[in-house]
Coordinates of C-alpha atoms in Angstrom, one line a residue:
X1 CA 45.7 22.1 39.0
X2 CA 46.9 22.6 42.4
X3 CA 43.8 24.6 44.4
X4 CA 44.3 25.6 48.2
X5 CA 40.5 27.3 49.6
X6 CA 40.8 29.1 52.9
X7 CA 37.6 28.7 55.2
X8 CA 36.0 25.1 55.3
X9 CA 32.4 26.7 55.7
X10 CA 29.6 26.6 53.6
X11 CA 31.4 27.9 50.3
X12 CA 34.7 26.5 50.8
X13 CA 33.3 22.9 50.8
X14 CA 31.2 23.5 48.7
X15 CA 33.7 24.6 45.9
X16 CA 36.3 22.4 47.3
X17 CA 34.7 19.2 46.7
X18 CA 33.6 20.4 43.1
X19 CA 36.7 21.2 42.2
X20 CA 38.5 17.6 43.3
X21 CA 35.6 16.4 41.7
X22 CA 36.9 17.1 38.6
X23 CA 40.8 16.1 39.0
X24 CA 42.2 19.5 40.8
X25 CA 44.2 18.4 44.0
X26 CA 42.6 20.5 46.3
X27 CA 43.5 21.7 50.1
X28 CA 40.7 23.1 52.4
X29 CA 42.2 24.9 55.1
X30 CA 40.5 26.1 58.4
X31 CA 41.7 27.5 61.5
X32 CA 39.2 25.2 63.5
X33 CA 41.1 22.6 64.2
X34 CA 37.8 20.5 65.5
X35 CA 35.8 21.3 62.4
X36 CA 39.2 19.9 60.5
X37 CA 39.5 16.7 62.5
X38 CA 36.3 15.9 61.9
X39 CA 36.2 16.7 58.1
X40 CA 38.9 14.2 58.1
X41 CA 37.8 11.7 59.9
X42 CA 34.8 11.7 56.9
X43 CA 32.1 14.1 59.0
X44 CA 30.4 16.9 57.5
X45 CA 30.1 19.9 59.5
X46 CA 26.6 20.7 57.5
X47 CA 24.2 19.5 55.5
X48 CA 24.0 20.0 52.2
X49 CA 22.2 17.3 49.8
X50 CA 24.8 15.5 48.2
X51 CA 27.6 17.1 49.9
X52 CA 28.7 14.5 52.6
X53 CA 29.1 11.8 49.6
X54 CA 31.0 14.5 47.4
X55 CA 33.3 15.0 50.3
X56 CA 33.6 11.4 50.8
X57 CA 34.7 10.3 47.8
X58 CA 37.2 12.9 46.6
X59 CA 38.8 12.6 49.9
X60 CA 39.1 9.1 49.5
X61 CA 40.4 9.4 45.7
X62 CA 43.2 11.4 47.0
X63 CA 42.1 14.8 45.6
X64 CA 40.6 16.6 48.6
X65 CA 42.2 17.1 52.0
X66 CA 41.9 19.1 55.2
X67 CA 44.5 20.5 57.0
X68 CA 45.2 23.8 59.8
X69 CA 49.1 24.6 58.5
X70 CA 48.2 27.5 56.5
X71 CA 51.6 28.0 55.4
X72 CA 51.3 24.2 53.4
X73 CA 48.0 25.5 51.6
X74 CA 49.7 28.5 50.8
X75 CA 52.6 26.5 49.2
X76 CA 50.2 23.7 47.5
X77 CA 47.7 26.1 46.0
X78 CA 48.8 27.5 42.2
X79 CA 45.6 29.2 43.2
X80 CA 44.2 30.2 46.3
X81 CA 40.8 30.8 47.4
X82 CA 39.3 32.9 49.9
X83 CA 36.2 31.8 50.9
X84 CA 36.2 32.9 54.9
X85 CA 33.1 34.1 56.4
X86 CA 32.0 38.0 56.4
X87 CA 29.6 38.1 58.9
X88 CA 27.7 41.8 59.8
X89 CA 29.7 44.2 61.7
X90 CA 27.3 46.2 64.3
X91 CA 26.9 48.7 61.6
X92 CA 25.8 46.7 59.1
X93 CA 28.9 46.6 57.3
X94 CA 30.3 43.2 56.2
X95 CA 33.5 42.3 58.4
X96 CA 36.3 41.3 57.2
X97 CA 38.9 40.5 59.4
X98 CA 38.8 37.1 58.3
X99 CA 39.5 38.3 54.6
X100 CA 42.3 40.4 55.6
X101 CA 44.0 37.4 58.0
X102 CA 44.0 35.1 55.1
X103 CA 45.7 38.0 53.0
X104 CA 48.4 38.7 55.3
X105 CA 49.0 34.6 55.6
X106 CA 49.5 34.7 51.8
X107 CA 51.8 37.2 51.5
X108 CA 54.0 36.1 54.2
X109 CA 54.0 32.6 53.1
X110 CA 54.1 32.8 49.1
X111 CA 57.2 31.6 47.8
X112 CA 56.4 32.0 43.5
X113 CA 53.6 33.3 41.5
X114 CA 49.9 32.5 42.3
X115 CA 46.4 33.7 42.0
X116 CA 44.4 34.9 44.8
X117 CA 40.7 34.5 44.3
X118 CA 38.3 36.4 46.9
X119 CA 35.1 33.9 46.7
X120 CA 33.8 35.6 49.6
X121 CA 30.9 37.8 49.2
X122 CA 32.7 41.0 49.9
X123 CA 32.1 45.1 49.5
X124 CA 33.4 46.9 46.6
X125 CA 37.0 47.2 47.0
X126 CA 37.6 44.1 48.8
X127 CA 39.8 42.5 46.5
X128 CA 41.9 45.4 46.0
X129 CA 42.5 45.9 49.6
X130 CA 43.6 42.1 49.6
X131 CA 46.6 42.8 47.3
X132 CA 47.6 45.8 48.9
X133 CA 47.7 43.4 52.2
X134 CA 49.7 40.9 50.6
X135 CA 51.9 43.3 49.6
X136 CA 52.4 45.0 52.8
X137 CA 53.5 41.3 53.9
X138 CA 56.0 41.1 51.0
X139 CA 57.4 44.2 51.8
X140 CA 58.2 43.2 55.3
X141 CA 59.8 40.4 53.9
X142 CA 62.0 41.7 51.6
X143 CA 60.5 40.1 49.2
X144 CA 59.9 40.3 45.6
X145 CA 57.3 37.7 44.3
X146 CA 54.7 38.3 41.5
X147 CA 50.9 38.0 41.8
X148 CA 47.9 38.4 40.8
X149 CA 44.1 38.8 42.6
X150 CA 40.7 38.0 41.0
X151 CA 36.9 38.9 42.1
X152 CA 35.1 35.5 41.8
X153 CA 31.8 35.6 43.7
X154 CA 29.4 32.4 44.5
X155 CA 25.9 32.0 43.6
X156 CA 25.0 28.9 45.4
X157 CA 21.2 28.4 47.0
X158 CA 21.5 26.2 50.1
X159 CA 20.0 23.0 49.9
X160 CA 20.7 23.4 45.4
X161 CA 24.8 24.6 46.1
X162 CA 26.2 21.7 44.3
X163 CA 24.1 21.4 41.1
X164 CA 24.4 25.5 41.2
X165 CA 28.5 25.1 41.1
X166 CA 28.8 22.4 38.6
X167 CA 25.7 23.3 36.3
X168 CA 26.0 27.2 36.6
X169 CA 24.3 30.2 34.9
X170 CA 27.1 32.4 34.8
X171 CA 31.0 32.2 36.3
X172 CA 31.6 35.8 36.6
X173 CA 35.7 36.4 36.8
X174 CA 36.8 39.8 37.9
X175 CA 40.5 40.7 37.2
X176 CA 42.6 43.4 35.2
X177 CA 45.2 41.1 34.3
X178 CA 44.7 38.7 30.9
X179 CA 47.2 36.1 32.6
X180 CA 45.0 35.5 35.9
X181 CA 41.5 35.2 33.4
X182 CA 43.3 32.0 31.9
X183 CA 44.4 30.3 35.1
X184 CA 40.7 31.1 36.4
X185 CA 39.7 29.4 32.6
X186 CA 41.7 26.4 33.5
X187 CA 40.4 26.4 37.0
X188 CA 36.8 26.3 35.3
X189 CA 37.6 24.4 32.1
X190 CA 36.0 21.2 32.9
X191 CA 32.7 23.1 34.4
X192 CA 32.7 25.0 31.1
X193 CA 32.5 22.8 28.3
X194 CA 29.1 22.9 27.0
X195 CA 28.9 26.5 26.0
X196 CA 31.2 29.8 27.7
X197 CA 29.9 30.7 30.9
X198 CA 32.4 33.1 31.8
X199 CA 31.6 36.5 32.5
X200 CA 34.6 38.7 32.6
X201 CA 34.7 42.1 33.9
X202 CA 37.2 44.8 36.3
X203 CA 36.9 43.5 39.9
X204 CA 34.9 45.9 41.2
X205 CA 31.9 45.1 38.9
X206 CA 32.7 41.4 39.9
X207 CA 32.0 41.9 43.7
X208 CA 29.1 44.5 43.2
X209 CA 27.3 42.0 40.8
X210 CA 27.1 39.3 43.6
X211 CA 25.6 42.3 45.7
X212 CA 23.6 43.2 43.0
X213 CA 21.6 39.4 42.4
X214 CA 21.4 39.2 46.1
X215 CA 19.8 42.1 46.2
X216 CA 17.3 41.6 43.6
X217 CA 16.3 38.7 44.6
X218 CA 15.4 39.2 48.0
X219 CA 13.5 42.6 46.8
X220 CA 11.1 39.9 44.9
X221 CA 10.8 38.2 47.8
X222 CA 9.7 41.4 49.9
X223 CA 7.8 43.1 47.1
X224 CA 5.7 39.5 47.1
X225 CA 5.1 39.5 50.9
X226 CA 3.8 43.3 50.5
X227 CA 1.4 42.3 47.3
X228 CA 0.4 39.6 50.1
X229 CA -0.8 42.1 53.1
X230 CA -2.3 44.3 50.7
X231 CA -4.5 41.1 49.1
X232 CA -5.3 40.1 52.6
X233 CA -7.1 43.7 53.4
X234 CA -8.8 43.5 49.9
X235 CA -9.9 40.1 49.7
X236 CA -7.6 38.8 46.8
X237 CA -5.7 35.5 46.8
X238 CA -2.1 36.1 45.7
X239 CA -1.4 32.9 44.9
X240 CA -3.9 33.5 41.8
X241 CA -1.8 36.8 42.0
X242 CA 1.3 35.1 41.8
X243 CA 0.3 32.8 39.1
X244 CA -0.7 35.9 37.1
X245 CA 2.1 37.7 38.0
X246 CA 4.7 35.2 36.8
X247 CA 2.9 34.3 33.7
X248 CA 4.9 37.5 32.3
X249 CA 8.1 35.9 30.8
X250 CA 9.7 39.5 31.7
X251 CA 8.5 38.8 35.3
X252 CA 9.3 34.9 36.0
X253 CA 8.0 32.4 38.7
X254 CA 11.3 32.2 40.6
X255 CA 11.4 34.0 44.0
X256 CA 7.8 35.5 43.6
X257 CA 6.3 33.0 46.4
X258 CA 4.5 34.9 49.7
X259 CA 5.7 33.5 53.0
X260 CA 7.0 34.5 56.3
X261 CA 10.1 36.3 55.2
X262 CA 13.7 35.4 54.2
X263 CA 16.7 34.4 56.2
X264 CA 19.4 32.7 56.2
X265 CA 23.6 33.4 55.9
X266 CA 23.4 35.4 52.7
X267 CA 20.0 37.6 51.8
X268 CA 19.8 40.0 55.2
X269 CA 23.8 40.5 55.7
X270 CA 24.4 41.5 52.2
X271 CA 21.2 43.6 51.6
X272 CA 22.9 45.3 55.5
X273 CA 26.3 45.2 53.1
X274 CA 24.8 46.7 50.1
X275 CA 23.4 49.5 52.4
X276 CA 26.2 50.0 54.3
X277 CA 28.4 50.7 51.5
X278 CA 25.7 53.1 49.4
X279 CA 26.3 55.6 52.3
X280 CA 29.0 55.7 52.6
X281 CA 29.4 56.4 49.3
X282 CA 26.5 59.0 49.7
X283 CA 23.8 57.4 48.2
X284 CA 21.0 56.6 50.4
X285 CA 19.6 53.4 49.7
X286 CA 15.5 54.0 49.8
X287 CA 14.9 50.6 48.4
X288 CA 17.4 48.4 49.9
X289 CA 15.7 50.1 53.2
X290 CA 12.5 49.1 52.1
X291 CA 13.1 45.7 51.4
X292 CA 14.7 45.3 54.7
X293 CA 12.0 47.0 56.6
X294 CA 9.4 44.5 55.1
X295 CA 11.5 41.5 55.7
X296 CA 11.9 42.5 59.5
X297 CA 7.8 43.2 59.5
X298 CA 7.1 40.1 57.8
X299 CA 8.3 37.5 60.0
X300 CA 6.2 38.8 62.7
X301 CA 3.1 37.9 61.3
X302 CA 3.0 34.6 61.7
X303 CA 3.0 35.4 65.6
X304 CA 0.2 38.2 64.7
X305 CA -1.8 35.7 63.0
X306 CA -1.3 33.3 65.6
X307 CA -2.6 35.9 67.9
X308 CA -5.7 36.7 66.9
X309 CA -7.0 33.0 66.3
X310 CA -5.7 32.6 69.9
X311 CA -5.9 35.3 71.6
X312 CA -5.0 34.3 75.1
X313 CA -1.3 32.4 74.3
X314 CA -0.3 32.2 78.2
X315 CA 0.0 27.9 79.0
X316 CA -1.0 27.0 75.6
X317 CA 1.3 24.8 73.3
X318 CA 1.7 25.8 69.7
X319 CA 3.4 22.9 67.3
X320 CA 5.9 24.1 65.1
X321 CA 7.0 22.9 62.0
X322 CA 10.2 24.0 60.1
X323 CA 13.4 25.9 61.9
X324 CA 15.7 26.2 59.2
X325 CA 15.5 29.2 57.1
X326 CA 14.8 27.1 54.3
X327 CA 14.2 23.6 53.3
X328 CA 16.9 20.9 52.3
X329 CA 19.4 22.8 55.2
X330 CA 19.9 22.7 58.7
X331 CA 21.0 26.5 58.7
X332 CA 18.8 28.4 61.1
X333 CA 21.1 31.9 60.7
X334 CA 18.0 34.7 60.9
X335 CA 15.4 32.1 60.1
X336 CA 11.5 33.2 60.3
X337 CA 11.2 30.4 63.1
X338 CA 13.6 32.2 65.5
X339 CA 11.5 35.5 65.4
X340 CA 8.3 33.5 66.3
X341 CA 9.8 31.4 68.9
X342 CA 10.9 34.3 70.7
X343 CA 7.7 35.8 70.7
X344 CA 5.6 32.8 71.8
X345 CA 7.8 32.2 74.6
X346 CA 7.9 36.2 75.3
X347 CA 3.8 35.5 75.7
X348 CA 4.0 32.4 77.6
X349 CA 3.6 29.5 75.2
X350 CA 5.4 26.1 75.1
X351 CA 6.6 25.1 71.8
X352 CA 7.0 21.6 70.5
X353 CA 9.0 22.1 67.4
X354 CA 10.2 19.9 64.5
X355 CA 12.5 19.8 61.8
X356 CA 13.6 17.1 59.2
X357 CA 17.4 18.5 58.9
X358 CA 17.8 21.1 61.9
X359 CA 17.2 19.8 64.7
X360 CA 20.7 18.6 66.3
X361 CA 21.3 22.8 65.3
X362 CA 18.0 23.6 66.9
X363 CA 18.7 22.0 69.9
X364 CA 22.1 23.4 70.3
X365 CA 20.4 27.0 69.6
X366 CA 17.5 26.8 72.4
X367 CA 19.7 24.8 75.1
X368 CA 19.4 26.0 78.0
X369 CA 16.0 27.6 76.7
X370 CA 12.8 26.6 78.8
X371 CA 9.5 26.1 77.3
X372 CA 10.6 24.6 73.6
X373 CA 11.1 20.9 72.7
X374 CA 12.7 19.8 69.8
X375 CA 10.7 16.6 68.8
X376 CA 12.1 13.9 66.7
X377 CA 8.8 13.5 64.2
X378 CA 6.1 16.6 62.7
X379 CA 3.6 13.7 64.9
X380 CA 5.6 14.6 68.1
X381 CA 4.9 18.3 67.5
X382 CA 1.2 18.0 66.9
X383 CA 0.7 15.8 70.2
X384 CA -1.1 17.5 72.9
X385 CA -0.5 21.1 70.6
X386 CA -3.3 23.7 70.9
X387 CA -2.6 24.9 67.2
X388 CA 0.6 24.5 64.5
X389 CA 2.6 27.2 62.8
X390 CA 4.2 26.2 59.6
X391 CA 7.7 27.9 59.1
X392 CA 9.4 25.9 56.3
X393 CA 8.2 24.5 53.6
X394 CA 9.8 20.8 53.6
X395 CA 8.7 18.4 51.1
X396 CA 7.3 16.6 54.2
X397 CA 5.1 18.3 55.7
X398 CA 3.2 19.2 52.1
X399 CA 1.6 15.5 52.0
X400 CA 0.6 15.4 55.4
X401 CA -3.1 14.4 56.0
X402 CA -5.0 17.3 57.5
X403 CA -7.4 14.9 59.0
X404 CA -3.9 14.0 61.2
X405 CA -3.5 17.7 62.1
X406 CA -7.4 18.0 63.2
X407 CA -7.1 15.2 65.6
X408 CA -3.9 15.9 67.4
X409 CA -4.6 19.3 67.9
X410 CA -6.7 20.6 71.1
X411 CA -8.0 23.4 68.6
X412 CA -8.3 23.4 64.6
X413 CA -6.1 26.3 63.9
X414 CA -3.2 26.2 61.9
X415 CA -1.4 29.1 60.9
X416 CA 1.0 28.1 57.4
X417 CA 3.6 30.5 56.1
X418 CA 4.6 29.2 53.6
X419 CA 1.2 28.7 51.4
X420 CA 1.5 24.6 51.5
X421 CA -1.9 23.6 51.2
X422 CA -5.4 23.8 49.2
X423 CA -7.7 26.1 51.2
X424 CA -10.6 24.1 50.2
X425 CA -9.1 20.6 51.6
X426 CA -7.5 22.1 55.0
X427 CA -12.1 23.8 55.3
X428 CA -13.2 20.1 54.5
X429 CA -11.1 18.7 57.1
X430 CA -12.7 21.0 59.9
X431 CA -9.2 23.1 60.0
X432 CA -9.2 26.8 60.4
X433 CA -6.5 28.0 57.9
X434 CA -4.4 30.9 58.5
X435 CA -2.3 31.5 55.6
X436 CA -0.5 34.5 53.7
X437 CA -1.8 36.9 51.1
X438 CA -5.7 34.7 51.1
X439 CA -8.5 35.3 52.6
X440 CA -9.2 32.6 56.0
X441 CA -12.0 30.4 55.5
X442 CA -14.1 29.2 58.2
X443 CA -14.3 24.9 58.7
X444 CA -17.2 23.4 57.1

């Protein structure tokens, strides 16, 4: 099938190299014509694991290509994608200017029949307001030309978005028209073999279920760092918590770990979203608010904790490790890291940070930015650091010896938020261990 996706970000690659991956002929278009060069020329604008070698070879076999002439993706695609960005509006709202653009290029553009797919992670209503957009275009053209639109959300995890697309849970398909489900079976055919993973439903169920999972999910993650502050006042470990906790096959391990809050591109704009579009349809949100409010308190505490080991943090140096949100991405969007750089600096501190993945985004973040280095090993951090604060929770960083930490640090406190360590080894090494949700042990 002939495919064109609009937006070469995170979810257009993502679902553009799938696709070719399985014989489409797919176009990625982007207005950025520096981001196109470069996908071109073979360079991946993000990581992803397994992405850049995705990329690489379906652009090579002829199936994937790159291009900024909207009005050739519009005529190659039997079925166009819209998978532009829909960043928070000042209200919280999810904006969609891009959304719109790429509707109005369609309908001035489309020549014969075609289905438009909004893979963006839009409000209620989105999709709707798409055909009524391409129509308006039609219109002013005189024109007469049949089509039909389709609610198709992602679920992708960063750093897991490629085994999420082509080994997937669910492919929910929104649409009222029986013709555009088949295309979007054809589209998924190869994906879809093993047993039917397609979820049908009317479009605006479509786009409130991606909503929806986001949603849940991040109110696990919030509900979790809660349990946490409560079992630090009461003595209690929640990891033993957690354990228990998950142990109930109606509860589940996934997304029940304590840390230092959630960020990235997705979980806070769409629980904003979400709000957003519950009052204005006059139904106040209480728990969407909640989960939001513990989120925002959360990724303070590291700094908190920080605080009261050291209580003085003017002209000391605290090591960090992790700056992306999460681990196996370089995407720093509303990561825990940013909050707690901004306060150590706010109080004085240098900062010598590290990353495995983010650093070249890092770097580009904080330039300009006085008092943080962005070192090239977790060693670098550690030299000449009066205590570390763990962020992210990279495979690399979980086998580290804490006999290393004690002996580059000036003082033996480290402050992880993201649980990665044995209380018991981090006391035998002579480490004072600030963690979440457990009770800090003094060093032996």
């Amino acid at each position: 099938m002939k495919i064109a996706i609009f937006g070469s970000g995170y979810v257009g690659l993502v679902t553009g190299a799938c696709l070719a991956d399985v014989g489409h002929d797919v176009i990625c278009a982007d207005i950025d014509e520096a981001k196109v060069a470069r996908l071109n020329l073979g360079e991946v604008p993000i990581y992803e694991p397994g992405l850049s070698a995705l990329i690489g070879a379906n652009v090579s076999a002829g199936r994937l290509s790159f291009t900024t002439d909207m009005a050739r993706a519009v005529a190659h695609g039997d079925v166009l994608f819209v998978a532009v960005g829909t960043p928070s509006d000042v209200d919280g709202s999810a904006d969609l200017k891009q959304v719109l653009a790429v509707a109005r290029t369609i309908g001035e553009n489309i020549g014969r029949y075609k289905v438009i797919v909004t893979k963006s992670t839009v409000p209620v209503g989105t999709t709707h307001m798409v055909a009524s957009e391409i129509s308006d275009a039609l219109g002013k053209r005189g024109a007469e030309i049949a089509f039909d639109v389709c609610s198709n959300p992602e679920f992708l995890k960063e750093g897991a978005a490629i085994e999420d697309f082509t080994k997937a849970a669910r492919i929910v398909i929104g649409t009222e028209n029986p013709k555009a489900l088949q295309v979007m079976r054809q589209v998924y055919g190869p994906y879809n073999r093993n047993h039917d993973k397609i979820i049908a439903m009317d479009i605006r169920s479509s786009e409130l279920t991606k909503y929806a999972s986001n949603a849940m999910l991040a109110t696990k993650i919030s509900f979790m760092n809660e349990l946490a502050n409560i079992a630090e006042r009461l003595g209690a470990d929640i990891e033993r918590v957690r354990i228990g906790v998950g142990s109930d096959p109606r509860i589940g391990f996934h997304f029940i770990y304590p840390g230092c809050g959630f960020g990235g591109s997705c979980f806070p704009k769409d629980i904003r979203a979400l709000a957003k579009t519950a009052r204005d349809a006059g139904v106040t949100p209480h728990v969407l608010d909640a989960v939001q409010a513990v989120n925002v308190r959360q990724k303070h505490r590291l700094f908190e904790k920080l605080s009261e080991a050291l209580p003085d943090l003017g002209g000391r140096t605290i090591a960090v490790w992790g700056l992306a949100f999460k681990p196996n991405t370089d995407d720093m969007r509303e990561a825990p890291s940013l909050t707690l750089v901004e306060e150590l600096l706010a109080a004085g501190a240098t900062i010598r940070a590290h990353d495995p993945e983010a650093a070249a985004e890092a770097r580009h973040i904080f330039a300009g930015k006085e008092g943080i280095l962005v070192c090239d090993t977790f060693q670098d951090a550690l030299n000449g650091s009066d205590a570390l604060v763990i962020c992210t929770e990279w495979k690399i960083y979980r086998t580290v010896d804490p006999e290393l930490i004690r002996n580059a640090l000036k003082s033996p406190i480290v402050v992880d938020g993201r649980n990665l360590y044995e209380q018991s080894t981090m006391q035998e090494a002579g480490l004072v261990y600030h963690s979440v949700g457990r009770p800090t042990l003094p060093p032996q």
